[in-house]
PDB file of C-alpha atoms in Angstrom:
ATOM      1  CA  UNK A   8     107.625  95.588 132.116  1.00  0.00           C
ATOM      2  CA  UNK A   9     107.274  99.425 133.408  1.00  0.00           C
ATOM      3  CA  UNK A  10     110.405  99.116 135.381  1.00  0.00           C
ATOM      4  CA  UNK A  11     112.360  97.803 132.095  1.00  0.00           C
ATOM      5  CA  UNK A  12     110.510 100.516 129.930  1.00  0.00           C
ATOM      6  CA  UNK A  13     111.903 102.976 132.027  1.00  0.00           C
ATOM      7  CA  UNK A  14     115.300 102.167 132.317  1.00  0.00           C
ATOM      8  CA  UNK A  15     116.043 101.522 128.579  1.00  0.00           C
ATOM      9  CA  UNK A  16     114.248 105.420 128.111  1.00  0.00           C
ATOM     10  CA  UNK A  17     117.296 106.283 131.386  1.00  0.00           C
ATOM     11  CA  UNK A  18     119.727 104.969 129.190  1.00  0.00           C
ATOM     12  CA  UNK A  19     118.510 106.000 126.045  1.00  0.00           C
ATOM     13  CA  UNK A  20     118.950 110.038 127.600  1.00  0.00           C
ATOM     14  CA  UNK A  21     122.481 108.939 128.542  1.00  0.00           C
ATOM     15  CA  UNK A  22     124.010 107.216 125.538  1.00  0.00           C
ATOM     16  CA  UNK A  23     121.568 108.729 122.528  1.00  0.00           C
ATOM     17  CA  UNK A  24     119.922 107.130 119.525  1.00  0.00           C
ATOM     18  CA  UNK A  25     119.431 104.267 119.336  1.00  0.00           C
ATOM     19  CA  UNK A  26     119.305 101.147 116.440  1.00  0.00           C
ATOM     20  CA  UNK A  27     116.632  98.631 116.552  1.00  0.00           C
ATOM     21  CA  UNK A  28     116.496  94.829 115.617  1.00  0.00           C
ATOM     22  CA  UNK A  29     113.832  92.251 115.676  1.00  0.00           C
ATOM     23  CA  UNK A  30     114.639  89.030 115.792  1.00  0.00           C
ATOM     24  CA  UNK A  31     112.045  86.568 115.586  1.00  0.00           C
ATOM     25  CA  UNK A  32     112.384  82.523 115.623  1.00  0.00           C
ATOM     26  CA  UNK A  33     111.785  80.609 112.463  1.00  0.00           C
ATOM     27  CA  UNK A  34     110.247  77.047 113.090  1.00  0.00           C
ATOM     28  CA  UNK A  35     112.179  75.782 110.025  1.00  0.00           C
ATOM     29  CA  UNK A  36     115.626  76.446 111.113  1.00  0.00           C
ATOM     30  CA  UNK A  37     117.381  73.326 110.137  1.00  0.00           C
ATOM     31  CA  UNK A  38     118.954  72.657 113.647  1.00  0.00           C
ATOM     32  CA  UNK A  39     115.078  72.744 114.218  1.00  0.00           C
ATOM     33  CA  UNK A  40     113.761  70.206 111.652  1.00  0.00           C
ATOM     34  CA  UNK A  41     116.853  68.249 112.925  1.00  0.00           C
ATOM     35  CA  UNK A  42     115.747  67.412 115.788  1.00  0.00           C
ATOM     36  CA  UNK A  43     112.057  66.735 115.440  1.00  0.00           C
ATOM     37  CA  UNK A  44     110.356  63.247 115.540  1.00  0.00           C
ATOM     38  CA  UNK A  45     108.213  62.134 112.646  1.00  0.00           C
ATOM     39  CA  UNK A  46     104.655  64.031 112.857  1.00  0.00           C
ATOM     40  CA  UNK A  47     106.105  66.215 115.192  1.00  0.00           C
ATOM     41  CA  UNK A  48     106.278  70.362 114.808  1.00  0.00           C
ATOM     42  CA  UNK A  49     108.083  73.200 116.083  1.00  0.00           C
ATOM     43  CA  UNK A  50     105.064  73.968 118.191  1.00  0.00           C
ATOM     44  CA  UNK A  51     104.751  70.658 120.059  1.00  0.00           C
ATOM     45  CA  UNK A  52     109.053  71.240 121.062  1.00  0.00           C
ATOM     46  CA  UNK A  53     108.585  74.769 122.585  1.00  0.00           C
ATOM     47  CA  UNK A  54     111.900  73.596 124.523  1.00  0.00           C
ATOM     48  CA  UNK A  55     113.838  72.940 121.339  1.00  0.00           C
ATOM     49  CA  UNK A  56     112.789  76.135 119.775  1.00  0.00           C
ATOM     50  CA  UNK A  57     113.741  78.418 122.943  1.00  0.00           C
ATOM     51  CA  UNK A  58     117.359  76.736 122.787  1.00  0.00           C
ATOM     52  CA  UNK A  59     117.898  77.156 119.033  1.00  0.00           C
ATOM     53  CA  UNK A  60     116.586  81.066 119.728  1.00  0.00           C
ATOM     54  CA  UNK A  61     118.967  81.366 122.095  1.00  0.00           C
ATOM     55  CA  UNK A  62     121.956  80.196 120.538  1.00  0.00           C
ATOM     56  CA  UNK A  63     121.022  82.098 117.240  1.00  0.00           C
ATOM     57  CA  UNK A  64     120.266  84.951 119.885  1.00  0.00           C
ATOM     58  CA  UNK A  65     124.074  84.384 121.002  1.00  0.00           C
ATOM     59  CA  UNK A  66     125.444  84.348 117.675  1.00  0.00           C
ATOM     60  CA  UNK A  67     123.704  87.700 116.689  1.00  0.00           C
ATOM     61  CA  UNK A  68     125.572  89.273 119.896  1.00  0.00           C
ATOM     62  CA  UNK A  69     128.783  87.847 118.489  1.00  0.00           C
ATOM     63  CA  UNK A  70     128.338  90.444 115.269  1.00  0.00           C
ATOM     64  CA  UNK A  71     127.523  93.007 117.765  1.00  0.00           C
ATOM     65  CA  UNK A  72     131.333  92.491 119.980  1.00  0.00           C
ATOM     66  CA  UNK A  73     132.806  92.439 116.975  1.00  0.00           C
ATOM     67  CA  UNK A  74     132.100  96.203 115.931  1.00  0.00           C
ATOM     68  CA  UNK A  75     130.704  94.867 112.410  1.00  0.00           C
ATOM     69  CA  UNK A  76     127.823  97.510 113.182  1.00  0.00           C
ATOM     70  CA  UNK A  77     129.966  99.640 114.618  1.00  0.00           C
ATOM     71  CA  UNK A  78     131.633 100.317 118.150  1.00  0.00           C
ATOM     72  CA  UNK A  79     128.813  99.333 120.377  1.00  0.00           C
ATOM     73  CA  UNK A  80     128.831 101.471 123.620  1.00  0.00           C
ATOM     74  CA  UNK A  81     125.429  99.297 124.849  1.00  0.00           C
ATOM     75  CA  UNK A  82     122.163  97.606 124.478  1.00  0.00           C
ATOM     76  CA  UNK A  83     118.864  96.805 125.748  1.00  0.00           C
ATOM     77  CA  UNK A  84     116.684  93.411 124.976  1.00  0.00           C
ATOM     78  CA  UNK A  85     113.197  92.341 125.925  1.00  0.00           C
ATOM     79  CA  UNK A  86     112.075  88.705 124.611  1.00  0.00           C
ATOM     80  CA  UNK A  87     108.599  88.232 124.156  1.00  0.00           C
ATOM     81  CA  UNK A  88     106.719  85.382 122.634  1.00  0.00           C
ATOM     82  CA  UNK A  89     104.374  85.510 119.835  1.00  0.00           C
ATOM     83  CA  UNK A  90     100.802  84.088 119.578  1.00  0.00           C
ATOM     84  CA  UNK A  91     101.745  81.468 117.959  1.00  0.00           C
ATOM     85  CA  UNK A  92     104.181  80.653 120.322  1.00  0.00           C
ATOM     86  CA  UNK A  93     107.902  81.625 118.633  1.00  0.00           C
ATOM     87  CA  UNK A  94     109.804  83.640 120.491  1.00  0.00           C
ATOM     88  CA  UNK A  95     110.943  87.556 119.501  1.00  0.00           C
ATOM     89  CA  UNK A  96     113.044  89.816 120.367  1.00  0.00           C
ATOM     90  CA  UNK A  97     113.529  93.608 119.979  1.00  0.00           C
ATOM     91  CA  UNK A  98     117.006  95.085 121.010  1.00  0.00           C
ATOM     92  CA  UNK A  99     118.242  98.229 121.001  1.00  0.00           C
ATOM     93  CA  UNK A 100     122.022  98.879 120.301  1.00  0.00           C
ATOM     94  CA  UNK A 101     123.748 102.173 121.283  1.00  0.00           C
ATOM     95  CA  UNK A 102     126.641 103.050 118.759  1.00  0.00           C
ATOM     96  CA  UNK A 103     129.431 105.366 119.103  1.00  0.00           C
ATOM     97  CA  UNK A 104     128.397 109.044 118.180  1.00  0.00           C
ATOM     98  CA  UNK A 105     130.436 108.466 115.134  1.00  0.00           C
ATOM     99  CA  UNK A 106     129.145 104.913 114.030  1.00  0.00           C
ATOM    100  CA  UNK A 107     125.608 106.118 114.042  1.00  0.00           C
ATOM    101  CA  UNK A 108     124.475 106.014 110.044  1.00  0.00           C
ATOM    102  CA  UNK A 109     123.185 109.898 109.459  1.00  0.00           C
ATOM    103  CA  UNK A 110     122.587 109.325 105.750  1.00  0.00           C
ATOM    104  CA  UNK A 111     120.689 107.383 103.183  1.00  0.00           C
ATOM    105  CA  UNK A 112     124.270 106.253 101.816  1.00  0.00           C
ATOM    106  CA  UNK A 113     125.408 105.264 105.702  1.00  0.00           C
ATOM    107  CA  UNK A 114     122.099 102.944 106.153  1.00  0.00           C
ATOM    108  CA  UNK A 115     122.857 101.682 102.701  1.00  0.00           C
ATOM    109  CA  UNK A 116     126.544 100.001 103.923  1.00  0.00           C
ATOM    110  CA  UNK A 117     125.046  98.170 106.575  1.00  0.00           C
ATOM    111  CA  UNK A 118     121.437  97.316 105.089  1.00  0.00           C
ATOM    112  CA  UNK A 119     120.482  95.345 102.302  1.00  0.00           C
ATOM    113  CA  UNK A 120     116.776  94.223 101.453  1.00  0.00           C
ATOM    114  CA  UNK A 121     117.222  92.470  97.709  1.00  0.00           C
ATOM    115  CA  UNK A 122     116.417  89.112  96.426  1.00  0.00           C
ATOM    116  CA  UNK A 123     118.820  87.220  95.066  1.00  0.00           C
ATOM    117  CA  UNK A 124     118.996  87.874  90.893  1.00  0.00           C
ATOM    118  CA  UNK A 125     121.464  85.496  89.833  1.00  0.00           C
ATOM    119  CA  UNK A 126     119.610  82.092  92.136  1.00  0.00           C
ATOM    120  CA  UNK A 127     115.675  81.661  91.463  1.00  0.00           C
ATOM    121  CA  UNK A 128     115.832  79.102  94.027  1.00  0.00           C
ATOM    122  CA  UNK A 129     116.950  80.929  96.862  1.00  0.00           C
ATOM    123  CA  UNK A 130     114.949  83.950  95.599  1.00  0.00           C
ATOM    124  CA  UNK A 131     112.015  81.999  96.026  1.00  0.00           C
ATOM    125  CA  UNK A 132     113.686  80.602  99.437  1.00  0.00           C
ATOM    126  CA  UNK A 133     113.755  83.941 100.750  1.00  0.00           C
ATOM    127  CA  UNK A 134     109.882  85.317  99.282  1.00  0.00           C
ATOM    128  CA  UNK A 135     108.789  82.821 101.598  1.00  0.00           C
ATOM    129  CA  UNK A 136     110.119  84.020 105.008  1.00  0.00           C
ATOM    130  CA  UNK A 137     109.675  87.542 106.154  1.00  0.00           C
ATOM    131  CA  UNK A 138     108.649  89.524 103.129  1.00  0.00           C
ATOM    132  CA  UNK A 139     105.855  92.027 103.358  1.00  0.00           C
ATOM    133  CA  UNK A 140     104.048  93.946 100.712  1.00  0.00           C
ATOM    134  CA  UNK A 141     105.537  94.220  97.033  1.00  0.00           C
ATOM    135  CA  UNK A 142     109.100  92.805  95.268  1.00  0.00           C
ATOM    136  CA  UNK A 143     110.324  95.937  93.643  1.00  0.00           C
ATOM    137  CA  UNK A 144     112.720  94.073  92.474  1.00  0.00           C
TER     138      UNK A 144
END
């Protein structure tokens, strides 16, 4: 884990700042629940749940190739697993000098953290899953 430490911090002095993204598995993904036998849960497949992680994994390195972030000149990834068992990870992605968000207004185009307004249900869908602290709105 030292050895990986240091060589993201080598390439961190060579390419610059950094973004970072956690990406954590959810034991109700659908292509989860799918697959599960009655009275079974996503903690008794922890082979099921690594392959759905990796896929979804996958698919989030698909947005990165295709620049919607920005030109991406390179990354770093460590996956870890969590105590109960779901695996996690944290990546670091190296934009182009001029892709990195400076401002409020830059963060703004390519985060969003709202609740749906106009769909109670998924509103309520989404207060369930990874929402700390307060709604403000």
């Amino acid at each position: 884990m030292t050895k990986s430490y240091q060589n993201a911090m080598a390439i961190t002095r060579i390419l610059g700042k950094t973004s970072f993204v956690t990406f954590t598995a959810n034991p109700k993904w659908p292509e989860i629940l799918r697959q599960l036998k009655p009275g079974q849960t996503a903690d008794s497949r922890p082979d099921l749940v690594a392959i759905v992680f990796k896929q979804k994994l996958d698919a989030l390195h698909e947005l990165k190739v295709t620049n919607i972030f920005g030109k991406c000149v390179g990354d770093v990834f460590t996956i870890e697993y969590q105590k109960r068992g779901l695996p996690h990870a944290h990546i670091l992605i190296f934009l182009q000098d001029q892709d990195v968000p400076r401002i409020e207004e830059d963060v703004d185009k390519i985060i969003q953290a709202r609740l749906p307004t106009n769909d109670p249900a998924l509103a309520e869908i989404n207060k369930g899953q990874m929402t700390h602290g307060p709604h403000l709105s």
